[in-house]
mmCIF file of C-alpha atoms in Angstrom:
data_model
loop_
_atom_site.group_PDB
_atom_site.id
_atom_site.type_symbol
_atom_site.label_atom_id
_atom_site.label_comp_id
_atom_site.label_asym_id
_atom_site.label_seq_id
_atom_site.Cartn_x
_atom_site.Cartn_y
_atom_site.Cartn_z
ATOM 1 C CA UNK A 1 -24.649 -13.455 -7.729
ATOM 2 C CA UNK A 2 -21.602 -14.265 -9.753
ATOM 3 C CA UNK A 3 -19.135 -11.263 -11.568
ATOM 4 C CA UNK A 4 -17.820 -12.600 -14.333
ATOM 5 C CA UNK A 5 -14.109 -11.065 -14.876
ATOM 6 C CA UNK A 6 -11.639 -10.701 -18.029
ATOM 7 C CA UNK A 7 -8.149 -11.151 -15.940
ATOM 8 C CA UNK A 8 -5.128 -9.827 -18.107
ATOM 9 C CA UNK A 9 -1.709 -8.945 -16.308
ATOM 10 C CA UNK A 10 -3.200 -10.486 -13.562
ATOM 11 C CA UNK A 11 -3.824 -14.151 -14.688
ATOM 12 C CA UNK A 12 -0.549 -13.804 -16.147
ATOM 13 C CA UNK A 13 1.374 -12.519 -13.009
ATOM 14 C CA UNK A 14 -0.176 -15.203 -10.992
ATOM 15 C CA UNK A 15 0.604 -18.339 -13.289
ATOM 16 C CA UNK A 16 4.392 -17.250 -14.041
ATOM 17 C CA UNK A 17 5.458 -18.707 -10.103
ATOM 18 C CA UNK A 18 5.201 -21.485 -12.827
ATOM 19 C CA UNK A 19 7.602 -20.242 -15.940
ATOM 20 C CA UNK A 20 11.069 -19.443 -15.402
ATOM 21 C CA UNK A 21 11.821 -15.394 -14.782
ATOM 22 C CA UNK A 22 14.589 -13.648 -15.893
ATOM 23 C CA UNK A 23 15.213 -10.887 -13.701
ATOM 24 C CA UNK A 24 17.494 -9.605 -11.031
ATOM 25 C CA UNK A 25 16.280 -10.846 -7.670
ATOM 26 C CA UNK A 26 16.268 -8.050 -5.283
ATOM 27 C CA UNK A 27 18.171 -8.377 -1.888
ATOM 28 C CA UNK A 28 16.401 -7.053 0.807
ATOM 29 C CA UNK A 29 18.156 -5.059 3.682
ATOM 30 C CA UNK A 30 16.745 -2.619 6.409
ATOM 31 C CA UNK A 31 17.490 0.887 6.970
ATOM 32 C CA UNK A 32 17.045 1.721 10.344
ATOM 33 C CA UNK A 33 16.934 5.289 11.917
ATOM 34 C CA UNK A 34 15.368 7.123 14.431
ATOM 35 C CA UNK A 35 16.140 10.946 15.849
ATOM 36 C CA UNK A 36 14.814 13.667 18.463
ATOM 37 C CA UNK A 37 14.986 16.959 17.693
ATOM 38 C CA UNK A 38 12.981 20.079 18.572
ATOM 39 C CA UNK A 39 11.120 22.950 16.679
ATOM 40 C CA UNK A 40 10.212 25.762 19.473
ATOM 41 C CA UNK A 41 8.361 24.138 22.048
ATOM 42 C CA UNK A 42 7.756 20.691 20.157
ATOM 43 C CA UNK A 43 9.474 17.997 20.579
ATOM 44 C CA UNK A 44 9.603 15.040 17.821
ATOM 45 C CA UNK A 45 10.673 11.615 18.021
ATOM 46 C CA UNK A 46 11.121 9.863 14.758
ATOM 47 C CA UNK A 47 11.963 6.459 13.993
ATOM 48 C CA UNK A 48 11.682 4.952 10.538
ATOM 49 C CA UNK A 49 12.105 0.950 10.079
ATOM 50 C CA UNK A 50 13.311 1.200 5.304
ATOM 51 C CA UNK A 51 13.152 -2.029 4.006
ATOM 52 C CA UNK A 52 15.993 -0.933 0.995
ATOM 53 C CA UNK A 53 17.026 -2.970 -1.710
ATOM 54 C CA UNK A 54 20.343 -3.521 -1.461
ATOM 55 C CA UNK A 55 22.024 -4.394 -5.224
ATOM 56 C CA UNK A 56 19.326 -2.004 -6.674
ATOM 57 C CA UNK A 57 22.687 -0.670 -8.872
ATOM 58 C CA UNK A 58 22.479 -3.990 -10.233
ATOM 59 C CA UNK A 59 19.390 -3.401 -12.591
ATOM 60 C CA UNK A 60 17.705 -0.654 -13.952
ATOM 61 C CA UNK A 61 14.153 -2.241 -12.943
ATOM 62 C CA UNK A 62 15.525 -2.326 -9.002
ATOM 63 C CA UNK A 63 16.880 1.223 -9.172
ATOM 64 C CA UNK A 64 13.585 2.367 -10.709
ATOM 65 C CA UNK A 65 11.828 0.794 -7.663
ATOM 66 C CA UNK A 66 14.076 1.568 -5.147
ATOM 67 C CA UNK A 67 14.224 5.866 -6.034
ATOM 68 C CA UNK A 68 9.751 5.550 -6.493
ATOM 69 C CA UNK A 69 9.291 3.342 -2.968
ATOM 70 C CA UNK A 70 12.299 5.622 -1.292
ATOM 71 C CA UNK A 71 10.303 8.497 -2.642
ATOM 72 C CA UNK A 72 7.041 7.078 -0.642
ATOM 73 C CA UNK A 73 8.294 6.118 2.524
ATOM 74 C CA UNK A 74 10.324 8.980 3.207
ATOM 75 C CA UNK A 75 7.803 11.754 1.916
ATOM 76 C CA UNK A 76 9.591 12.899 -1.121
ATOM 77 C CA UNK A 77 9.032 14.019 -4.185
ATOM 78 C CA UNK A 78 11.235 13.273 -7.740
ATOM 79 C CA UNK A 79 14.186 12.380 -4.895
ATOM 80 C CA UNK A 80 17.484 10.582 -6.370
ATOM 81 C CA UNK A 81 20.150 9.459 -3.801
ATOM 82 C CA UNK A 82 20.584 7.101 -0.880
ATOM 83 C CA UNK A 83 18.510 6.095 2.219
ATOM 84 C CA UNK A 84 21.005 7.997 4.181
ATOM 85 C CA UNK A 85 20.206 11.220 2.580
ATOM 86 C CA UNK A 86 16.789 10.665 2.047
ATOM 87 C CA UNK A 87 16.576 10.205 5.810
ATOM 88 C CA UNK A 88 18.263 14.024 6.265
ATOM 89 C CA UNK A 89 16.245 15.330 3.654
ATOM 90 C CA UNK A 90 12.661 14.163 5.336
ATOM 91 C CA UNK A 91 13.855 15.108 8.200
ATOM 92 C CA UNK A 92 14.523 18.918 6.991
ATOM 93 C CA UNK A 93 11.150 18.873 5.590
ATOM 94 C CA UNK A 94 9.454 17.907 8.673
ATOM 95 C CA UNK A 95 11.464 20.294 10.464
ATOM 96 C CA UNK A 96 9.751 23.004 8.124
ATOM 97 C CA UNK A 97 6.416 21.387 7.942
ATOM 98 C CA UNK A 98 6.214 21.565 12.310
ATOM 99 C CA UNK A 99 7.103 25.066 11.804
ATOM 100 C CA UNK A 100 8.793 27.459 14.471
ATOM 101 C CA UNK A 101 6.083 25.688 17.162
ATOM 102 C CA UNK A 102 3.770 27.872 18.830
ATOM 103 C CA UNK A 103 4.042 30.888 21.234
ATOM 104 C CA UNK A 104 2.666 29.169 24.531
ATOM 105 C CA UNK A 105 4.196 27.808 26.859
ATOM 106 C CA UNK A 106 2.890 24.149 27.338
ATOM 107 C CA UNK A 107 5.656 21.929 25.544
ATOM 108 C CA UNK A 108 3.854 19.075 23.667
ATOM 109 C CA UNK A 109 4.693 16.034 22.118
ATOM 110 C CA UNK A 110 5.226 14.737 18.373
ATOM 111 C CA UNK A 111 6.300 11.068 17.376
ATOM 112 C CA UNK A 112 6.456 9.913 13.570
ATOM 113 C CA UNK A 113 7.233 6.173 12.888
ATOM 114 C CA UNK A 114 7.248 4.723 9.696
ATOM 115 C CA UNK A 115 8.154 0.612 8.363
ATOM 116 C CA UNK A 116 8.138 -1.388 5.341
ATOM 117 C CA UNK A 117 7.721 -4.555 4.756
ATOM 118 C CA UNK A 118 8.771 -6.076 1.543
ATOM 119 C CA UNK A 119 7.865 -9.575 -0.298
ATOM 120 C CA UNK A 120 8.802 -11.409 -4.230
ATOM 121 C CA UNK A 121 5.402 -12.177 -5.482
ATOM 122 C CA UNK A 122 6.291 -14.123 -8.902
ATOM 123 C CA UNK A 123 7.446 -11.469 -11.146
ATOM 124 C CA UNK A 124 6.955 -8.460 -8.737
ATOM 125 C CA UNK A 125 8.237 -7.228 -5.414
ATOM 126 C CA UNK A 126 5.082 -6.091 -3.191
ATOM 127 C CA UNK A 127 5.862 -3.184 -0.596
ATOM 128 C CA UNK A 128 3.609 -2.253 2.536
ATOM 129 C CA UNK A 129 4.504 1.236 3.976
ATOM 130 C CA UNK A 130 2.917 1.554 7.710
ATOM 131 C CA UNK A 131 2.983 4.813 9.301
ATOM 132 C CA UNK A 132 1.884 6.298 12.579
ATOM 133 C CA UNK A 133 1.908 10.111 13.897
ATOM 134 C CA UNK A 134 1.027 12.132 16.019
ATOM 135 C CA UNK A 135 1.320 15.594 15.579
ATOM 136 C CA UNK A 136 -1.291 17.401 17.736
ATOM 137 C CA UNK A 137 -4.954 17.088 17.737
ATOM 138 C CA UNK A 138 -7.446 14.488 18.937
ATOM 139 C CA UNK A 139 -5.659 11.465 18.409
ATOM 140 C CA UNK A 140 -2.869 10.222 16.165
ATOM 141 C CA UNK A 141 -3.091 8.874 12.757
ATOM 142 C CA UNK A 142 -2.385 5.736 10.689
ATOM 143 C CA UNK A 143 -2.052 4.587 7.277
ATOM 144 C CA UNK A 144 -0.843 1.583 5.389
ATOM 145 C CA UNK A 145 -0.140 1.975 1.637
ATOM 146 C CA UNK A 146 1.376 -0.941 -0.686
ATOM 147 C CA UNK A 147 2.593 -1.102 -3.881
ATOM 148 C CA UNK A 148 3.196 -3.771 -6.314
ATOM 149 C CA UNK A 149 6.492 -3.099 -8.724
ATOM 150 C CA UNK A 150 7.531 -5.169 -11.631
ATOM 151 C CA UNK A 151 10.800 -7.021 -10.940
ATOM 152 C CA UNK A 152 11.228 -6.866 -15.340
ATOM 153 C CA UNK A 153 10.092 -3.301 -15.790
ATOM 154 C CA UNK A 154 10.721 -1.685 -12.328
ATOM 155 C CA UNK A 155 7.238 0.501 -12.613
ATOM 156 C CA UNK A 156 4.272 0.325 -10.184
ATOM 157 C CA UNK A 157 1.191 -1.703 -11.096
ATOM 158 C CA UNK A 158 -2.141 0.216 -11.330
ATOM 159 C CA UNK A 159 -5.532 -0.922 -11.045
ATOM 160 C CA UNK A 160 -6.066 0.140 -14.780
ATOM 161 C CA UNK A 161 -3.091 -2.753 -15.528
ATOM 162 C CA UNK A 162 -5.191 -5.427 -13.978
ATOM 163 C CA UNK A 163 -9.066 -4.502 -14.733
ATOM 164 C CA UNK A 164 -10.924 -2.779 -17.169
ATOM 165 C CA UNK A 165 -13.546 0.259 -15.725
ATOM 166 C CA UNK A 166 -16.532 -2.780 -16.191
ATOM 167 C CA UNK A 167 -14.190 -5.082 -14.383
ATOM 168 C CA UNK A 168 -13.270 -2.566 -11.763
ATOM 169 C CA UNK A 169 -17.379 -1.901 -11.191
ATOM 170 C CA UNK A 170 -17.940 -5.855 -10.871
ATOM 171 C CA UNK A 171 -14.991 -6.074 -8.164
ATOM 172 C CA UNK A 172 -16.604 -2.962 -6.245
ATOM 173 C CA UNK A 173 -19.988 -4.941 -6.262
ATOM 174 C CA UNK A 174 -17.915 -7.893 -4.733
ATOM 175 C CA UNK A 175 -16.133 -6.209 -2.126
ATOM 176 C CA UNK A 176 -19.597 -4.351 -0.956
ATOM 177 C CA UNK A 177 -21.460 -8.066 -1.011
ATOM 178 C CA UNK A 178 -18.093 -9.368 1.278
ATOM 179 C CA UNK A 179 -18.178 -6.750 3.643
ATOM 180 C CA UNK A 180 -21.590 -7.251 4.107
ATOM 181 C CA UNK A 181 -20.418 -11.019 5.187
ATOM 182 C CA UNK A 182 -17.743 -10.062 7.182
ATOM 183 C CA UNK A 183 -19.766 -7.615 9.108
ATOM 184 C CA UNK A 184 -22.507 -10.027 8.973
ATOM 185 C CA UNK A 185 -25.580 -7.334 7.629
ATOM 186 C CA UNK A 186 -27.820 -7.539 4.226
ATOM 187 C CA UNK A 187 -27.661 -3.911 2.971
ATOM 188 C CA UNK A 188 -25.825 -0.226 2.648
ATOM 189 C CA UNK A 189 -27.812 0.769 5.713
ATOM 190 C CA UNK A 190 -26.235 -2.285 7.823
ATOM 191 C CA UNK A 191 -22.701 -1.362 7.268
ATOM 192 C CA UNK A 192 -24.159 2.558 7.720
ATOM 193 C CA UNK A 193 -25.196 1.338 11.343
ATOM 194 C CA UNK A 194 -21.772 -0.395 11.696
ATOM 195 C CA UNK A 195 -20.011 2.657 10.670
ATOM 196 C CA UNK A 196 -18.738 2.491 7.189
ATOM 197 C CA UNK A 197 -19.651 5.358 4.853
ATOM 198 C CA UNK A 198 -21.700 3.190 1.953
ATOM 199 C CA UNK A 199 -21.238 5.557 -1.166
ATOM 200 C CA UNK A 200 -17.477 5.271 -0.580
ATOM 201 C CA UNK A 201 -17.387 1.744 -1.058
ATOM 202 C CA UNK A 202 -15.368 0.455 -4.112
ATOM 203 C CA UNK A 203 -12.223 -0.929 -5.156
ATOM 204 C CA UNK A 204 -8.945 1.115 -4.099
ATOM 205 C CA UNK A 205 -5.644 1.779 -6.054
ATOM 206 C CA UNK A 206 -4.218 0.107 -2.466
ATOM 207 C CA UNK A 207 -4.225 -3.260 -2.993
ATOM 208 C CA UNK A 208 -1.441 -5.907 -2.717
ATOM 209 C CA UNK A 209 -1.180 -9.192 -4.684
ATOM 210 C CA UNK A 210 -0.156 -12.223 -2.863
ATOM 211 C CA UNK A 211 0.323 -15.696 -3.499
ATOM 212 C CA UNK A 212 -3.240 -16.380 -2.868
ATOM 213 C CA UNK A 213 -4.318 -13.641 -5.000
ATOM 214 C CA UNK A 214 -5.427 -10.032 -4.114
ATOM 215 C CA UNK A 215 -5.685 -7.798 -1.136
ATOM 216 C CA UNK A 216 -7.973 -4.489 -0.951
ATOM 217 C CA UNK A 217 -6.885 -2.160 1.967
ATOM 218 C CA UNK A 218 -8.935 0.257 3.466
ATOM 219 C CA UNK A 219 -7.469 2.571 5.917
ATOM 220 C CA UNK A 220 -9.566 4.580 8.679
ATOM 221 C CA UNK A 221 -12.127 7.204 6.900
ATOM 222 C CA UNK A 222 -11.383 5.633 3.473
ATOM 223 C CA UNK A 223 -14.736 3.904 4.044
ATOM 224 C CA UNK A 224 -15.833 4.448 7.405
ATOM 225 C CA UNK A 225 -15.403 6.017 10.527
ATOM 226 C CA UNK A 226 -12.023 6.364 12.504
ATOM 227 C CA UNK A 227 -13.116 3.536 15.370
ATOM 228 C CA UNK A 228 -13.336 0.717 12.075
ATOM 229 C CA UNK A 229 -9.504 1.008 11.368
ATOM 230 C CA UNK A 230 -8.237 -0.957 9.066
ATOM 231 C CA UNK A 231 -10.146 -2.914 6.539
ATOM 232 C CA UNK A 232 -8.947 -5.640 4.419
ATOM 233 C CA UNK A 233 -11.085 -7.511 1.464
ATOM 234 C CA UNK A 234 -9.234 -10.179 -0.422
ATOM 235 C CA UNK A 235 -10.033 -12.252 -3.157
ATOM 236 C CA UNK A 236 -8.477 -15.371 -2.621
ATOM 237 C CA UNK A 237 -7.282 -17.667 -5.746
ATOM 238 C CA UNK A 238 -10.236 -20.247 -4.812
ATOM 239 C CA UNK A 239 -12.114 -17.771 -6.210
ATOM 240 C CA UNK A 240 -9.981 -16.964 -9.246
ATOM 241 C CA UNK A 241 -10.167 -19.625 -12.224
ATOM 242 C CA UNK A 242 -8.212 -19.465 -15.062
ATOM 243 C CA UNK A 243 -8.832 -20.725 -18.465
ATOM 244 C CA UNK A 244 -6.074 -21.426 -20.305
ATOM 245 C CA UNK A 245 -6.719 -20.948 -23.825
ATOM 246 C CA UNK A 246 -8.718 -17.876 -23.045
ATOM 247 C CA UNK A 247 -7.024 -16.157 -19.980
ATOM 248 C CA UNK A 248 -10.515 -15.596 -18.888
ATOM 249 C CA UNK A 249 -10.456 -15.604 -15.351
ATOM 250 C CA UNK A 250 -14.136 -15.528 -12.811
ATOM 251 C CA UNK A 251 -14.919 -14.306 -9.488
ATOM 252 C CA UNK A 252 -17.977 -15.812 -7.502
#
């Protein structure tokens, strides 16, 4: 079965490694940091891995980036300033977010960590934000989240940029007939079997776009149980053709 797809920012953002760009490259620098403090009878380790860009004063696109992916990593909301006091500023809303601990007297363990990782992609710059935490119950949690900023305009691609809703329905029937592949059933009740949760199945605002073309992330209970972890679907650039004088783009 073959989805036929009307590509528009996205044939367009994968041809211009072609065209010349004018834009302000971004310089790429870590921010490392990592603290132990203690709220009553928790203790928390913390140790977050920024990937900062470094001349973001140098464009108005950068800094736009820079203050929205500062504002994911670091938990914060409509935040304006450095790494440095984003840093103290997550950490104070932790601190308030553990609360005063509780009453008993077993001391316990928390541990946050958090990294970026950071690529050019033609005309964007494509963040990954991994973090890991445990803070009490039956096991700790993990998430990856990426998101693709343009270098010219500094905002955050959305999946209504790229696709239409009948071109966003067509990709969710691909990535249901590939994960039937790569788990290697027929049907919804397969992947049921295997774990996945069928009805959730469909394309994801967390996606990253590559030089091979697109990457659908899934982390654990987007689409299936906890044990699954991490899904990835991508749709390679094999499978993307572009017509010229239409822009009309296919997926097989």
């Amino acid at each position: 079965m073959k989805h036929a797809i009307l590509f528009t920012l996205l044939a367009s953002l994968l041809a211009v490694g072609c065209e010349r760009v004018r834009q302000t490259q971004p310089v790429l620098e870590y921010f490392d940091k990592d603290t132990t403090f203690t709220v009553g009878n928790v203790r928390c380790d913390v140790n977050y891995n920024y990937l900062t860009i470094a001349n973001a004063s140098r464009s108005e696109a950068l800094q736009a980036i820079e203050e929205a992916n500062m504002g994911y990593f670091f938990n914060l909301e409509s935040f304006s300033g450095t790494p440095a006091e984003a840093f103290e500023t997550s950490l104070k809303q932790l601190t308030e977010e553990l609360g005063p601990g509780s009453d008993g007297e077993n001391n316990w363990d928390a541990t946050i960590n958090v990294e970026s990782q950071g690529r050019v992609v033609h005309s964007l710059l494509v963040y990954c934000i991994t973090r890991s935490s445990y803070t009490g119950g039956a096991h700790g949690l993990q998430s990856t989240d990426c998101h693709n900023y343009s270098l010219r305009g500094g905002y955050e691609l959305t999946l209504i940029d790229l696709f239409d809703k009948r071109q966003q329905e067509a990709l969710g029937a691909l990535i249901r007939t590939k994960l039937y592949d790569m788990f290697g059933v027929t049907g919804d009740e397969g992947l049921t079997e295997q774990g996945f949760f069928p009805e959730y199945i469909d394309v994801t605002e967390n996606f990253r776009i590559t030089p091979e073309g697109i990457v659908f992330l899934y982390n654990p209970y987007d689409i299936g149980c906890y044990a699954l972890g991490y899904i990835e679907v991508t749709v390679t650039l094999s499978l993307i053709h572009i017509s010229e004088p239409t822009r009309r783009s296919y997926i097989s």
